[in-house]
Each structure stands twice: as C-alpha cells, then as structure tokens.
Short mmCIF file of C-alpha atoms in Angstrom, two decimals:
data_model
loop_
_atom_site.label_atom_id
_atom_site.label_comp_id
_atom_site.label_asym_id
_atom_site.label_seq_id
_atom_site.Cartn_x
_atom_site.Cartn_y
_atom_site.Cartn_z
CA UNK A 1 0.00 0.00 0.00
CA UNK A 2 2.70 2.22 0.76
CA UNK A 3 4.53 1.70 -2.51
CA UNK A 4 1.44 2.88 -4.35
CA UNK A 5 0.91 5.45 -2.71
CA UNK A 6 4.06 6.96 -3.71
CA UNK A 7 3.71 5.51 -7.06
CA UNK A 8 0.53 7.88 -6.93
CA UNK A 9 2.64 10.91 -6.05
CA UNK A 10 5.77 10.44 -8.04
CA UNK A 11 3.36 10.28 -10.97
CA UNK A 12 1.27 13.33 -10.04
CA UNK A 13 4.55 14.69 -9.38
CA UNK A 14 5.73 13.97 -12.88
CA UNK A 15 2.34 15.29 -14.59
CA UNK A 16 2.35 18.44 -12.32
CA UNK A 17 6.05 19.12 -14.02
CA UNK A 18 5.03 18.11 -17.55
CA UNK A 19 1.96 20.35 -17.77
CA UNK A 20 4.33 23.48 -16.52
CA UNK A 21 6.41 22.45 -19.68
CA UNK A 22 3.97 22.63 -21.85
CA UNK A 23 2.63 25.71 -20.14
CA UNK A 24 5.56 27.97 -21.19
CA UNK A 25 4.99 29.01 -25.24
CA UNK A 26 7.16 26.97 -27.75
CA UNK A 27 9.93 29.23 -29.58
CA UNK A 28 9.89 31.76 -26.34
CA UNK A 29 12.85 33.99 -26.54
CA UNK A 30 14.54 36.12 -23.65
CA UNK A 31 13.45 39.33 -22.48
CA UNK A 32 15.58 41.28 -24.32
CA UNK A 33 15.29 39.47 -27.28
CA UNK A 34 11.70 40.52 -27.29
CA UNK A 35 12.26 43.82 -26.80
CA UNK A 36 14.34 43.84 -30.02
CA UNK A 37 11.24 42.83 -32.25
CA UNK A 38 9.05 45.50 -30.77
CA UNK A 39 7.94 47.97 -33.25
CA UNK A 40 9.31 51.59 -32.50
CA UNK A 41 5.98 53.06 -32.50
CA UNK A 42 3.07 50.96 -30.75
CA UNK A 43 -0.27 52.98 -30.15
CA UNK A 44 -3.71 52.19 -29.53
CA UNK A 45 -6.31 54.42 -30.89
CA UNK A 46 -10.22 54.86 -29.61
CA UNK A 47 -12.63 57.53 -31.42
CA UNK A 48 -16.44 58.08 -29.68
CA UNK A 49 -18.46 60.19 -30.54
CA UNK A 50 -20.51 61.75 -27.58
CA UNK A 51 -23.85 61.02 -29.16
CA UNK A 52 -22.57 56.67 -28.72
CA UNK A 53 -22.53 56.02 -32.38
CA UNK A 54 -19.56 55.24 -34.55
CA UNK A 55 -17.23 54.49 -31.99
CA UNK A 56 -14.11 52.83 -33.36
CA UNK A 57 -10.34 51.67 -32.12
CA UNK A 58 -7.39 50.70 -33.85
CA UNK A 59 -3.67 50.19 -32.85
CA UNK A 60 -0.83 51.62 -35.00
CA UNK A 61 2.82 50.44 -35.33
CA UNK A 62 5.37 52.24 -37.05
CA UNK A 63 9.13 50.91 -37.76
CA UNK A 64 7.30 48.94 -39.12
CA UNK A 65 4.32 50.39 -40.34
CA UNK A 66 1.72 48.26 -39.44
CA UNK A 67 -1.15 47.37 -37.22
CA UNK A 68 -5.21 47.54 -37.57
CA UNK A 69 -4.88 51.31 -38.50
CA UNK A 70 -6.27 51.61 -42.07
CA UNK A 71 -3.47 54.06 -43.41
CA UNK A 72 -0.35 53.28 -41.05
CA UNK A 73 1.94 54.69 -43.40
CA UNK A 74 0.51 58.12 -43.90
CA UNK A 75 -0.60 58.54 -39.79
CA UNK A 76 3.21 57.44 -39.36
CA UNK A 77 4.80 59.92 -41.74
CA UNK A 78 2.32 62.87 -40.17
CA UNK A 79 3.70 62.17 -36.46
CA UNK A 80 7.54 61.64 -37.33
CA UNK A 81 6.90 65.31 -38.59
CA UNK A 82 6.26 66.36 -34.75
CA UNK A 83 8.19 63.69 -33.61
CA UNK A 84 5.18 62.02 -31.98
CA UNK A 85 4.15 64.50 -30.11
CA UNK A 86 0.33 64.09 -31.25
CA UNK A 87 -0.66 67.45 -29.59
CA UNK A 88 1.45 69.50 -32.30
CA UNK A 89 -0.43 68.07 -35.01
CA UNK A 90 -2.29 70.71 -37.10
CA UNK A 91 -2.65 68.42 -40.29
CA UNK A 92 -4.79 70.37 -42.50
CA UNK A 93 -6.14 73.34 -40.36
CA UNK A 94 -9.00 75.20 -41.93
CA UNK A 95 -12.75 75.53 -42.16
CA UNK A 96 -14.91 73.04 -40.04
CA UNK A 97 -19.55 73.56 -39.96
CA UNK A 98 -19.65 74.94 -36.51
CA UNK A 99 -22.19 72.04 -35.75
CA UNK A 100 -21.84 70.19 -32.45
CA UNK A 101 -21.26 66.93 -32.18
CA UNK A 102 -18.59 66.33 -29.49
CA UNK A 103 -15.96 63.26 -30.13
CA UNK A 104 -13.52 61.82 -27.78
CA UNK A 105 -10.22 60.85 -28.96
CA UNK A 106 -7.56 58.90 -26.75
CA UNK A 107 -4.32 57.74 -27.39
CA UNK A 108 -2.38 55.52 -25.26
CA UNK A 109 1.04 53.66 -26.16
CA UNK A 110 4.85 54.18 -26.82
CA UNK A 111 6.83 56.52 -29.12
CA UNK A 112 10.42 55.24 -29.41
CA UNK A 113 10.40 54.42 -25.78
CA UNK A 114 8.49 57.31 -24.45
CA UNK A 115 5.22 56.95 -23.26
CA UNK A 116 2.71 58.77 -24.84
CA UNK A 117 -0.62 59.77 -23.56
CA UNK A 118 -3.32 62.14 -25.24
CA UNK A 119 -6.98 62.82 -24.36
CA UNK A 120 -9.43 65.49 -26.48
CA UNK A 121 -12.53 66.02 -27.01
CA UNK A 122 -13.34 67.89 -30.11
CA UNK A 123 -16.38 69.86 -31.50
CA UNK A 124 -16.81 67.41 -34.52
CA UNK A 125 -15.33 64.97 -36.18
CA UNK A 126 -14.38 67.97 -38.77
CA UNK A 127 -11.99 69.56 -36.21
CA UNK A 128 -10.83 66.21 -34.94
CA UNK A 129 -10.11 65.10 -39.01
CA UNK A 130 -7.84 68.17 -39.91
CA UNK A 131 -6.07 68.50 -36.45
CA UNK A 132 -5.03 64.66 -36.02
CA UNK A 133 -5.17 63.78 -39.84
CA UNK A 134 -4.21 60.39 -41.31
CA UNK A 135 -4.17 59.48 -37.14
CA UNK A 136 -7.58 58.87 -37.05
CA UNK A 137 -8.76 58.63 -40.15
#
C-alpha cells in the first residue's frame, strides 16, 4: 500500500512538471530578445463620438508600419513630422460647420520608448479630421 501510494505521487509529481512544460509558449525567446522585435511606434487608438454612435479603435505600429490602422503609413509619416508628439499636429487646419457633435479621442502607447498619452474632445469629427489627420482617419 505504501509503494502505491508513492507511485501515486511520483506520478502526479511527474504530470504536475510536464503540464508546466507545456505551459511555457514553444519558440519563447529572452526578455531582451523581445524587446528587439518591438515595433518603435506601438499605439492604440479609440474615437467616440458623444452622441454613442460610430465608436471605433485601432492600434498603430510604425518601424514597421503596421497594425489595424487603415493608413499606417501616412498617420506614421504625419507624427515623425512632430516627432510624436500628437498634440502638435495641425494636419490640415481650416474651415470646419460649426455644428456640435462632441468626439472623444484617446491615445495611449509608446513613441520610441516614451510613453505617450493624449486625451481630447473635439467639436466634430471635422476639427478632430484636420487637427489629427491620417491618425484617425
């Protein structure tokens, strides 16, 4: 009785150690080796309008360009001119209806290893379109 008993346990034992193998991802590389495939650029992007319709996210990369945004390539080009500083974008300032329709932008990610951070809410989507450009379009 004793013997199986610890028969019972060495083989729990043994599973318990096998499924904390298999736990840990297949191919999983060091810290820093991560690190090194990061994009330079990682951002995640939400749009709502106050009225709750139309709401939409996305997440852009750049180095490479890349991610769910729609035009990663332009949005990238547009920041690198204010070195990601989104609140110095003035893409295409002009005319906008003075109708309101308030929308909420946020921004939340990394710029080359800064943290970046930005929260607006605009009088339409007009203003929001030719301050943040290609960002959120």
């Amino acid at each position: 009785m004793t013997f199986m008993l610890t028969a019972a346990r060495r083989t729990a034992a043994l599973t318990l150690c096998a499924a904390a193998a298999l736990a840990v991802p297949f191919g999983a590389s060091p810290a820093g080796a991560a690190a090194a495939d990061e994009p330079g650029v990682l951002l995640f992007i939400t749009v709502t309008p106050s009225n709750g319709g139309g709401a939409y996210s996305m997440r852009l990369t750049c180095d490479p360009d890349g991610g769910t945004h729609p035009r990663p390539r332009t949005a990238c080009a547009e920041l690198h001119e204010v070195d990601g500083v989104i609140k110095d974008l003035n893409v295409d300032p002009g005319a906008c209806p003075r109708n309101y329709a308030p929308v909420d932008v946020q921004v939340r990610g990394h710029w080359y290893g800064r943290t970046t951070s930005y929260d607006r809410k605009f009088e339409n989507d007009c203003v929001m379109e030719r301050t943040l450009g290609a960002l959120v379009k």
